[in-house]
mmCIF file of C-alpha atoms and ligand atoms in Angstrom:
data_model
loop_
_atom_site.group_PDB
_atom_site.id
_atom_site.type_symbol
_atom_site.label_atom_id
_atom_site.label_comp_id
_atom_site.label_asym_id
_atom_site.label_seq_id
_atom_site.Cartn_x
_atom_site.Cartn_y
_atom_site.Cartn_z
ATOM 1 C CA MET A 1 18.668 -50.799 7.771
ATOM 2 C CA THR A 2 19.319 -48.873 10.963
ATOM 3 C CA VAL A 3 21.485 -45.817 10.877
ATOM 4 C CA PRO A 4 23.485 -45.427 14.069
ATOM 5 C CA ASN A 5 23.823 -41.947 15.540
ATOM 6 C CA GLU A 6 27.193 -40.475 14.920
ATOM 7 C CA PRO A 7 29.051 -40.846 18.226
ATOM 8 C CA GLY A 8 28.872 -37.644 20.255
ATOM 9 C CA ALA A 9 26.188 -36.030 18.063
ATOM 10 C CA ASP A 10 24.091 -33.713 20.197
ATOM 11 C CA PHE A 11 20.730 -33.606 18.498
ATOM 12 C CA ASP A 12 19.218 -31.735 21.441
ATOM 13 C CA ARG A 13 21.044 -28.640 20.363
ATOM 14 C CA PHE A 14 18.887 -28.525 17.233
ATOM 15 C CA GLN A 15 15.773 -28.603 19.400
ATOM 16 C CA ARG A 16 17.227 -25.908 21.599
ATOM 17 C CA GLY A 17 17.565 -23.743 18.508
ATOM 18 C CA GLU A 18 21.275 -23.233 18.965
ATOM 19 C CA ASN A 19 21.708 -23.181 15.204
ATOM 20 C CA GLY A 20 19.648 -19.954 15.114
ATOM 21 C CA LEU A 21 16.688 -21.581 13.392
ATOM 22 C CA LEU A 22 14.045 -21.971 16.080
ATOM 23 C CA THR A 23 10.610 -21.079 14.690
ATOM 24 C CA VAL A 24 7.793 -19.821 16.860
ATOM 25 C CA GLN A 25 5.895 -23.034 16.203
ATOM 26 C CA GLN A 26 8.797 -25.114 17.484
ATOM 27 C CA HIS A 27 9.141 -22.805 20.458
ATOM 28 C CA ILE A 28 5.459 -23.158 21.351
ATOM 29 C CA LEU A 29 5.726 -26.945 21.106
ATOM 30 C CA ARG A 30 8.815 -26.906 23.290
ATOM 31 C CA GLU A 31 7.102 -24.691 25.882
ATOM 32 C CA GLN A 32 4.055 -26.910 25.791
ATOM 33 C CA GLY A 33 6.152 -30.008 26.305
ATOM 34 C CA ARG A 34 6.988 -28.698 29.770
ATOM 35 C CA SER A 35 3.402 -29.056 30.970
ATOM 36 C CA PRO A 36 2.341 -32.627 31.660
ATOM 37 C CA GLY A 37 -0.689 -33.778 29.696
ATOM 38 C CA ALA A 38 -0.313 -31.098 27.016
ATOM 39 C CA THR A 39 -2.261 -32.130 23.944
ATOM 40 C CA GLY A 40 -0.945 -29.864 21.198
ATOM 41 C CA GLU A 41 -4.253 -27.966 20.978
ATOM 42 C CA PHE A 42 -2.692 -24.825 22.325
ATOM 43 C CA SER A 43 0.071 -24.752 19.731
ATOM 44 C CA TRP A 44 -2.546 -25.361 17.023
ATOM 45 C CA LEU A 45 -4.497 -22.384 18.408
ATOM 46 C CA LEU A 46 -1.471 -20.099 18.358
ATOM 47 C CA SER A 47 -0.654 -21.225 14.845
ATOM 48 C CA GLY A 48 -4.001 -19.685 13.840
ATOM 49 C CA ILE A 49 -2.671 -16.351 15.071
ATOM 50 C CA THR A 50 0.708 -16.737 13.397
ATOM 51 C CA LEU A 51 -0.884 -17.693 10.078
ATOM 52 C CA ALA A 52 -3.330 -14.779 10.176
ATOM 53 C CA THR A 53 -0.669 -12.244 11.102
ATOM 54 C CA LYS A 54 1.580 -13.409 8.258
ATOM 55 C CA MET A 55 -1.310 -12.782 5.883
ATOM 56 C CA ILE A 56 -1.916 -9.358 7.447
ATOM 57 C CA ALA A 57 1.813 -8.536 7.249
ATOM 58 C CA SER A 58 1.780 -9.328 3.561
ATOM 59 C CA ARG A 59 -1.139 -6.920 2.985
ATOM 60 C CA VAL A 60 0.457 -4.206 5.099
ATOM 61 C CA ARG A 61 3.628 -4.501 3.023
ATOM 62 C CA GLN A 62 1.631 -3.927 -0.179
ATOM 63 C CA ALA A 63 -0.445 -1.097 1.264
ATOM 64 C CA GLY A 64 0.698 1.527 -1.219
ATOM 65 C CA LEU A 65 0.274 -0.778 -4.197
ATOM 66 C CA THR A 66 -3.180 -2.226 -3.708
ATOM 67 C CA ASP A 67 -6.484 -0.531 -3.090
ATOM 68 C CA ILE A 68 -6.265 -1.168 0.621
ATOM 69 C CA ILE A 69 -5.413 2.258 2.009
ATOM 70 C CA GLY A 70 -8.152 4.490 3.317
ATOM 71 C CA GLU A 71 -11.498 4.267 5.006
ATOM 72 C CA TYR A 72 -13.880 1.391 4.557
ATOM 73 C CA GLY A 73 -16.899 3.682 4.834
ATOM 74 C CA ARG A 74 -18.239 2.363 8.140
ATOM 75 C CA SER A 75 -17.516 2.957 11.822
ATOM 76 C CA ASN A 76 -16.804 0.250 14.381
ATOM 77 C CA ILE A 77 -18.453 -0.169 17.762
ATOM 78 C CA GLN A 78 -16.130 2.464 19.248
ATOM 79 C CA GLY A 79 -17.478 4.992 16.729
ATOM 80 C CA GLU A 80 -14.097 5.045 14.979
ATOM 81 C CA LYS A 81 -13.843 5.026 11.191
ATOM 82 C CA GLN A 82 -12.832 1.562 9.997
ATOM 83 C CA GLN A 83 -9.915 1.416 7.617
ATOM 84 C CA LYS A 84 -9.976 -1.165 4.842
ATOM 85 C CA LEU A 85 -7.026 -2.879 6.442
ATOM 86 C CA ASP A 86 -8.851 -3.056 9.799
ATOM 87 C CA VAL A 87 -11.567 -5.026 8.079
ATOM 88 C CA TYR A 88 -9.126 -7.296 6.250
ATOM 89 C CA ALA A 89 -7.120 -7.954 9.429
ATOM 90 C CA ASN A 90 -10.256 -8.721 11.420
ATOM 91 C CA GLU A 91 -11.686 -11.115 8.860
ATOM 92 C CA THR A 92 -8.356 -12.880 8.423
ATOM 93 C CA LEU A 93 -7.997 -13.503 12.151
ATOM 94 C CA LEU A 94 -11.607 -14.646 12.455
ATOM 95 C CA HIS A 95 -11.149 -16.975 9.499
ATOM 96 C CA CYS A 96 -7.934 -18.547 10.795
ATOM 97 C CA LEU A 97 -9.230 -18.899 14.361
ATOM 98 C CA SER A 98 -12.572 -20.347 13.286
ATOM 99 C CA TRP A 99 -10.704 -23.506 12.206
ATOM 100 C CA ARG A 100 -9.334 -24.113 15.696
ATOM 101 C CA ASP A 101 -11.811 -26.290 17.568
ATOM 102 C CA SER A 102 -10.122 -25.547 20.896
ATOM 103 C CA ILE A 103 -11.631 -22.034 20.725
ATOM 104 C CA GLY A 104 -15.032 -21.393 22.278
ATOM 105 C CA PHE A 105 -15.357 -17.630 21.765
ATOM 106 C CA VAL A 106 -13.515 -14.856 19.982
ATOM 107 C CA ALA A 107 -13.924 -11.144 20.643
ATOM 108 C CA SER A 108 -12.470 -8.378 18.501
ATOM 109 C CA GLU A 109 -12.186 -4.623 18.737
ATOM 110 C CA GLU A 110 -13.997 -4.493 15.414
ATOM 111 C CA ASN A 111 -17.100 -6.429 16.500
ATOM 112 C CA GLU A 112 -19.654 -5.272 19.024
ATOM 113 C CA LEU A 113 -20.264 -8.722 20.447
ATOM 114 C CA PRO A 114 -18.036 -11.769 20.936
ATOM 115 C CA MET A 115 -18.621 -14.598 18.502
ATOM 116 C CA ALA A 116 -19.252 -18.180 19.498
ATOM 117 C CA VAL A 117 -16.933 -20.535 17.656
ATOM 118 C CA HIS A 118 -17.056 -24.044 19.110
ATOM 119 C CA HIS A 119 -18.223 -23.181 22.617
ATOM 120 C CA GLY A 120 -20.773 -25.993 22.694
ATOM 121 C CA SER A 121 -17.999 -28.519 22.168
ATOM 122 C CA PRO A 122 -16.296 -30.085 25.182
ATOM 123 C CA SER A 123 -12.955 -29.688 23.407
ATOM 124 C CA ALA A 124 -13.319 -25.885 23.338
ATOM 125 C CA LYS A 125 -10.953 -24.719 26.040
ATOM 126 C CA TYR A 126 -10.035 -21.142 25.198
ATOM 127 C CA ALA A 127 -11.367 -17.689 24.360
ATOM 128 C CA VAL A 128 -9.257 -15.354 22.218
ATOM 129 C CA VAL A 129 -9.653 -11.573 22.291
ATOM 130 C CA PHE A 130 -7.774 -9.299 19.918
ATOM 131 C CA ASP A 131 -7.330 -5.922 18.299
ATOM 132 C CA PRO A 132 -6.699 -6.903 14.679
ATOM 133 C CA LEU A 133 -4.924 -3.715 13.641
ATOM 134 C CA ASP A 134 -3.980 -1.311 16.382
ATOM 135 C CA GLY A 135 -2.955 2.183 15.350
ATOM 136 C CA SER A 136 -4.504 1.741 11.910
ATOM 137 C CA SER A 137 -4.887 5.476 11.326
ATOM 138 C CA ASN A 138 -1.094 5.323 10.794
ATOM 139 C CA ILE A 139 -1.370 3.027 7.771
ATOM 140 C CA ASP A 140 -1.886 5.805 5.236
ATOM 141 C CA VAL A 141 1.418 7.394 6.219
ATOM 142 C CA ASN A 142 3.504 4.237 6.282
ATOM 143 C CA VAL A 143 3.971 4.115 10.046
ATOM 144 C CA SER A 144 4.100 0.897 12.091
ATOM 145 C CA VAL A 145 0.879 -0.783 13.198
ATOM 146 C CA GLY A 146 0.253 -3.945 15.191
ATOM 147 C CA THR A 147 -2.051 -6.777 16.237
ATOM 148 C CA THR A 148 -2.579 -7.508 19.943
ATOM 149 C CA PHE A 149 -4.067 -10.720 21.360
ATOM 150 C CA SER A 150 -4.920 -12.380 24.635
ATOM 151 C CA VAL A 151 -5.872 -16.011 25.290
ATOM 152 C CA LEU A 152 -8.117 -16.961 28.204
ATOM 153 C CA ARG A 153 -9.050 -20.364 29.556
ATOM 154 C CA ARG A 154 -12.595 -21.704 29.628
ATOM 155 C CA PRO A 155 -14.080 -21.093 33.098
ATOM 156 C CA ASP A 156 -13.744 -24.197 35.224
ATOM 157 C CA ASP A 157 -16.900 -23.574 37.258
ATOM 158 C CA GLY A 158 -19.277 -24.797 34.560
ATOM 159 C CA ARG A 159 -20.503 -21.337 33.554
ATOM 160 C CA GLU A 160 -21.124 -21.339 29.837
ATOM 161 C CA ASP A 161 -22.154 -17.715 29.230
ATOM 162 C CA VAL A 162 -19.864 -15.579 27.130
ATOM 163 C CA SER A 163 -19.220 -13.113 29.965
ATOM 164 C CA ALA A 164 -17.711 -15.859 32.086
ATOM 165 C CA TRP A 165 -15.394 -16.865 29.231
ATOM 166 C CA VAL A 166 -14.299 -13.419 28.150
ATOM 167 C CA LEU A 167 -14.636 -11.056 31.131
ATOM 168 C CA GLN A 168 -11.739 -12.447 33.138
ATOM 169 C CA PRO A 169 -8.999 -10.364 34.788
ATOM 170 C CA GLY A 170 -5.699 -10.147 32.929
ATOM 171 C CA LYS A 171 -3.853 -12.052 35.632
ATOM 172 C CA VAL A 172 -5.430 -15.314 34.421
ATOM 173 C CA GLN A 173 -4.355 -14.905 30.778
ATOM 174 C CA VAL A 174 -2.907 -18.139 29.393
ATOM 175 C CA ALA A 175 -0.938 -16.360 26.697
ATOM 176 C CA ALA A 176 -0.707 -12.893 25.210
ATOM 177 C CA GLY A 177 1.320 -11.010 22.692
ATOM 178 C CA TYR A 178 1.466 -8.768 19.700
ATOM 179 C CA VAL A 179 2.717 -8.627 16.166
ATOM 180 C CA LEU A 180 4.416 -5.407 15.117
ATOM 181 C CA TYR A 181 4.319 -4.606 11.409
ATOM 182 C CA GLY A 182 7.376 -2.354 11.454
ATOM 183 C CA SER A 183 10.612 -2.189 9.515
ATOM 184 C CA SER A 184 10.414 -5.946 9.964
ATOM 185 C CA THR A 185 7.450 -7.963 11.222
ATOM 186 C CA MET A 186 7.907 -9.235 14.757
ATOM 187 C CA LEU A 187 5.848 -11.485 16.989
ATOM 188 C CA VAL A 188 6.376 -11.056 20.728
ATOM 189 C CA TYR A 189 4.535 -13.406 23.080
ATOM 190 C CA THR A 190 4.409 -14.871 26.552
ATOM 191 C CA THR A 191 2.748 -17.874 28.114
ATOM 192 C CA GLY A 192 3.892 -16.786 31.563
ATOM 193 C CA ASN A 193 7.360 -18.192 31.066
ATOM 194 C CA GLY A 194 9.268 -15.118 29.910
ATOM 195 C CA VAL A 195 8.837 -12.936 26.845
ATOM 196 C CA HIS A 196 10.149 -14.108 23.501
ATOM 197 C CA GLY A 197 10.457 -12.300 20.181
ATOM 198 C CA PHE A 198 10.426 -13.773 16.672
ATOM 199 C CA THR A 199 11.129 -11.970 13.422
ATOM 200 C CA LEU A 200 9.259 -12.949 10.284
ATOM 201 C CA ASP A 201 11.644 -14.173 7.609
ATOM 202 C CA PRO A 202 9.661 -13.250 4.509
ATOM 203 C CA ALA A 203 11.739 -15.546 2.328
ATOM 204 C CA VAL A 204 10.596 -18.662 4.187
ATOM 205 C CA GLY A 205 7.349 -17.336 5.663
ATOM 206 C CA ALA A 206 8.231 -18.310 9.243
ATOM 207 C CA TYR A 207 8.716 -16.407 12.467
ATOM 208 C CA ILE A 208 12.275 -17.163 13.614
ATOM 209 C CA MET A 209 13.458 -16.664 17.193
ATOM 210 C CA SER A 210 15.409 -13.408 17.328
ATOM 211 C CA HIS A 211 14.927 -12.168 20.924
ATOM 212 C CA GLU A 212 14.937 -14.884 23.578
ATOM 213 C CA ASN A 213 13.805 -14.069 27.110
ATOM 214 C CA ILE A 214 13.494 -10.300 26.707
ATOM 215 C CA ARG A 215 14.154 -8.306 29.880
ATOM 216 C CA MET A 216 13.212 -4.646 30.130
ATOM 217 C CA PRO A 217 16.102 -2.460 31.266
ATOM 218 C CA ILE A 218 15.619 -1.280 34.874
ATOM 219 C CA GLN A 219 15.513 2.302 33.574
ATOM 220 C CA GLY A 220 15.235 3.753 30.089
ATOM 221 C CA GLY A 221 15.716 7.140 28.553
ATOM 222 C CA TYR A 222 12.350 7.785 26.863
ATOM 223 C CA TYR A 223 8.906 8.764 27.990
ATOM 224 C CA SER A 224 6.058 8.307 25.560
ATOM 225 C CA VAL A 225 2.768 10.180 25.795
ATOM 226 C CA ASN A 226 0.569 12.364 23.598
ATOM 227 C CA GLU A 227 1.829 15.735 24.891
ATOM 228 C CA ALA A 228 -0.923 17.602 23.049
ATOM 229 C CA TYR A 229 -3.357 16.509 25.773
ATOM 230 C CA HIS A 230 -1.034 17.517 28.636
ATOM 231 C CA ASN A 231 -3.346 20.165 30.070
ATOM 232 C CA GLU A 232 -6.190 17.645 30.191
ATOM 233 C CA PHE A 233 -4.317 15.013 32.186
ATOM 234 C CA PRO A 234 -5.146 14.647 35.895
ATOM 235 C CA GLU A 235 -2.712 16.473 38.145
ATOM 236 C CA MET A 236 -0.695 13.415 39.188
ATOM 237 C CA TYR A 237 0.199 12.652 35.550
ATOM 238 C CA ARG A 238 1.243 16.265 34.884
ATOM 239 C CA ALA A 239 3.357 16.356 38.041
ATOM 240 C CA TYR A 240 5.017 13.037 37.128
ATOM 241 C CA LEU A 241 5.861 14.199 33.602
ATOM 242 C CA ASP A 242 7.240 17.490 34.947
ATOM 243 C CA HIS A 243 9.364 15.489 37.382
ATOM 244 C CA ILE A 244 10.862 13.456 34.524
ATOM 245 C CA ARG A 245 11.478 16.574 32.432
ATOM 246 C CA LYS A 246 13.249 18.290 35.332
ATOM 247 C CA GLY A 247 15.675 15.380 35.668
ATOM 248 C CA GLY A 248 13.980 13.896 38.738
ATOM 249 C CA LEU A 249 14.826 10.358 37.581
ATOM 250 C CA GLY A 250 18.518 11.212 37.565
ATOM 251 C CA LYS A 251 19.013 11.592 33.823
ATOM 252 C CA ARG A 252 17.906 13.537 30.797
ATOM 253 C CA TYR A 253 14.948 11.961 28.995
ATOM 254 C CA SER A 254 13.809 12.219 25.392
ATOM 255 C CA THR A 255 10.244 11.915 24.229
ATOM 256 C CA ARG A 256 9.036 9.434 21.603
ATOM 257 C CA TYR A 257 5.416 9.044 20.543
ATOM 258 C CA ILE A 258 4.438 7.075 17.479
ATOM 259 C CA GLY A 259 0.697 6.895 18.137
ATOM 260 C CA SER A 260 0.675 3.116 17.621
ATOM 261 C CA MET A 261 0.591 1.523 21.042
ATOM 262 C CA VAL A 262 2.301 -1.659 19.872
ATOM 263 C CA ALA A 263 5.213 0.263 18.394
ATOM 264 C CA ASP A 264 5.479 2.594 21.391
ATOM 265 C CA PHE A 265 5.391 -0.380 23.765
ATOM 266 C CA HIS A 266 7.872 -2.399 21.712
ATOM 267 C CA ARG A 267 10.441 0.372 22.077
ATOM 268 C CA THR A 268 9.679 0.602 25.798
ATOM 269 C CA LEU A 269 10.126 -3.167 26.145
ATOM 270 C CA LEU A 270 13.508 -3.214 24.427
ATOM 271 C CA LYS A 271 14.955 0.134 25.507
ATOM 272 C CA GLY A 272 13.120 0.786 28.772
ATOM 273 C CA GLY A 273 11.229 3.931 29.727
ATOM 274 C CA VAL A 274 7.537 4.588 30.206
ATOM 275 C CA PHE A 275 4.480 4.740 27.960
ATOM 276 C CA LEU A 276 1.371 6.527 29.194
ATOM 277 C CA TYR A 277 -2.166 6.977 27.922
ATOM 278 C CA PRO A 278 -3.766 8.895 30.800
ATOM 279 C CA PRO A 279 -7.403 9.985 31.158
ATOM 280 C CA THR A 280 -8.204 13.010 28.964
ATOM 281 C CA ALA A 281 -11.190 15.351 28.602
ATOM 282 C CA GLU A 282 -12.384 13.317 25.615
ATOM 283 C CA SER A 283 -11.658 9.926 27.189
ATOM 284 C CA PRO A 284 -11.980 10.351 30.954
ATOM 285 C CA GLY A 285 -11.713 6.591 31.453
ATOM 286 C CA GLY A 286 -8.678 6.362 29.164
ATOM 287 C CA LYS A 287 -8.692 5.508 25.461
ATOM 288 C CA LEU A 288 -7.099 2.083 25.318
ATOM 289 C CA ARG A 289 -9.153 -1.065 25.679
ATOM 290 C CA LEU A 290 -8.567 -3.239 28.718
ATOM 291 C CA LEU A 291 -9.176 -6.728 27.367
ATOM 292 C CA TYR A 292 -7.256 -6.767 24.121
ATOM 293 C CA GLU A 293 -4.848 -3.805 24.424
ATOM 294 C CA ALA A 294 -3.864 -3.110 28.045
ATOM 295 C CA ASN A 295 -4.049 -6.706 29.339
ATOM 296 C CA PRO A 296 -1.672 -8.297 26.824
ATOM 297 C CA ILE A 297 0.746 -5.384 27.125
ATOM 298 C CA ALA A 298 0.629 -5.557 30.946
ATOM 299 C CA PHE A 299 1.228 -9.333 30.940
ATOM 300 C CA LEU A 300 4.254 -8.903 28.662
ATOM 301 C CA ALA A 301 5.599 -5.996 30.723
ATOM 302 C CA GLU A 302 5.401 -7.932 33.985
ATOM 303 C CA GLN A 303 6.979 -11.002 32.420
ATOM 304 C CA ALA A 304 9.862 -8.822 31.223
ATOM 305 C CA GLY A 305 10.475 -7.227 34.627
ATOM 306 C CA GLY A 306 8.351 -4.083 34.229
ATOM 307 C CA SER A 307 4.828 -3.278 35.398
ATOM 308 C CA ALA A 308 1.558 -1.680 34.312
ATOM 309 C CA THR A 309 -1.091 0.314 36.167
ATOM 310 C CA ASP A 310 -4.266 2.254 35.470
ATOM 311 C CA GLY A 311 -3.149 4.888 37.994
ATOM 312 C CA ARG A 312 -5.068 3.161 40.789
ATOM 313 C CA GLY A 313 -3.774 -0.380 40.737
ATOM 314 C CA ARG A 314 -2.330 -3.228 38.726
ATOM 315 C CA ILE A 315 -3.873 -3.565 35.251
ATOM 316 C CA LEU A 316 -3.895 -7.359 35.540
ATOM 317 C CA ASP A 317 -6.075 -7.234 38.685
ATOM 318 C CA ILE A 318 -8.938 -5.311 37.069
ATOM 319 C CA GLN A 319 -12.150 -7.324 36.828
ATOM 320 C CA PRO A 320 -13.592 -6.361 33.422
ATOM 321 C CA ARG A 321 -17.247 -5.424 33.252
ATOM 322 C CA SER A 322 -17.629 -5.134 29.482
ATOM 323 C CA ILE A 323 -15.826 -6.305 26.395
ATOM 324 C CA HIS A 324 -14.796 -2.941 25.027
ATOM 325 C CA GLN A 325 -14.058 -1.382 28.435
ATOM 326 C CA ARG A 326 -11.387 1.308 28.342
ATOM 327 C CA THR A 327 -8.669 2.021 30.849
ATOM 328 C CA PRO A 328 -5.894 4.526 31.489
ATOM 329 C CA LEU A 329 -2.526 2.820 30.997
ATOM 330 C CA VAL A 330 0.944 3.506 32.370
ATOM 331 C CA VAL A 331 3.471 0.810 31.538
ATOM 332 C CA GLY A 332 7.219 0.728 31.761
ATOM 333 C CA SER A 333 10.473 -0.137 33.446
ATOM 334 C CA GLN A 334 10.997 -0.589 37.134
ATOM 335 C CA LYS A 335 12.506 2.797 37.948
ATOM 336 C CA GLU A 336 9.977 4.848 35.977
ATOM 337 C CA MET A 337 7.088 2.841 37.428
ATOM 338 C CA GLU A 338 8.318 3.185 41.006
ATOM 339 C CA ALA A 339 8.463 6.931 40.528
ATOM 340 C CA PHE A 340 4.970 6.955 39.023
ATOM 341 C CA ALA A 341 3.607 5.002 42.003
ATOM 342 C CA LYS A 342 4.777 7.808 44.317
ATOM 343 C CA PHE A 343 2.886 10.407 42.282
ATOM 344 C CA ALA A 344 -0.156 8.142 42.170
ATOM 345 C CA GLY A 345 0.017 7.873 45.967
ATOM 346 C CA LYS A 346 0.584 4.103 45.912
HETATM 347 P P1 AHM B 401 -7.043 2.171 17.692
HETATM 348 O O1 AHM B 401 -7.188 0.846 18.383
HETATM 349 O O2 AHM B 401 -8.349 2.716 17.230
HETATM 350 O O3 AHM B 401 -6.015 2.125 16.608
HETATM 351 O O4 AHM B 401 -6.576 3.248 18.812
HETATM 352 C C1 AHM B 401 -5.525 2.930 19.668
HETATM 353 C C2 AHM B 401 -4.340 3.785 19.336
HETATM 354 C C3 AHM B 401 -3.105 3.302 20.026
HETATM 355 O O5 AHM B 401 -2.357 2.481 19.177
HETATM 356 C C4 AHM B 401 -2.359 4.560 20.328
HETATM 357 O O6 AHM B 401 -1.564 4.428 21.478
HETATM 358 C C5 AHM B 401 -3.458 5.555 20.532
HETATM 359 O O7 AHM B 401 -4.572 5.074 19.821
HETATM 360 C C6 AHM B 401 -3.110 6.909 19.995
HETATM 361 O O8 AHM B 401 -4.144 7.793 20.296
HETATM 362 P P2 AHM B 401 -3.940 9.377 20.197
HETATM 363 O O9 AHM B 401 -3.906 9.704 18.741
HETATM 364 O O10 AHM B 401 -5.149 9.938 20.896
HETATM 365 O O11 AHM B 401 -2.663 9.725 20.891
HETATM 366 MG MG1 MG B 402 -7.529 -0.800 16.635
#
């Protein structure tokens, strides 16, 4: 028996998510449908990230109840003490991504070297780099943490070494994003076609579209930097911050600094403003990692109408030399970034 469509029924509106029920998986499929020849591999890859981050979110939510708070007893490659949740988050992402045969290599903040997944296979088309739990020193005090990720395409020049796969400038990222484990859990991602935000509905276990096509305000009202290091910042950063404090951007600013880059950036993305992690005496090359922290954040910022620099040039133009390379980072709205460029002599 055939069931005729009700006359006038507009089923497209369901696919457009106009009923407020578009999941991230549906959104990825819809985005993918725009590129001819898309095979579905990419949405399967991203579903590895969404699955892993839902598992991480669940652990983060139970942090005070289970024996998951505190140090793991080892340090990572950066010499930083690993938290138990860092280890859980890393292993969960590695586990979920290892099932995706479109992935050739993965690289994590928590592992010294990238890991080969299916790189020998002709169907392996992507490398994924991530920080499994950014800002994890905040876990013990119930403050937001996040996961950042960046997806890169297999080099098309036949080079099969891991450096060629992973050490690519941010401007060629295929997709990037973060998950913020905050008062709610949110996934924010881009594939170069705008920035979209999804909130995890814990009752159904799905990320539901909550922020479509996020645009950063042209100017915000917050600057975000670790003021304790002020005297160590290079002169141009100190002069820029003084300029903001003295009302040089035409309004009174407040300061906000959470100490979790994902959370500090998320506020900057939605409310505008500027987030800075300049060079310091302890980290003269900056603290944040280029490949899996600065690059995804810079890609998102540019897609939302902002920009990101290392104080010398565009973050996304930097050719990485090593996997855990650090960089200074200044990211924010148009007006704040234009003012910074003047102080940076650009
Ligand atoms: P992590 O990857 O080891 O967690 O370190 C990165 C974090 C960022 O989330 C945050 O912006 C920065 O470190 C805070 O550092 P500081 O305490 O020096 O201000
Ligand atoms: Mg980290």
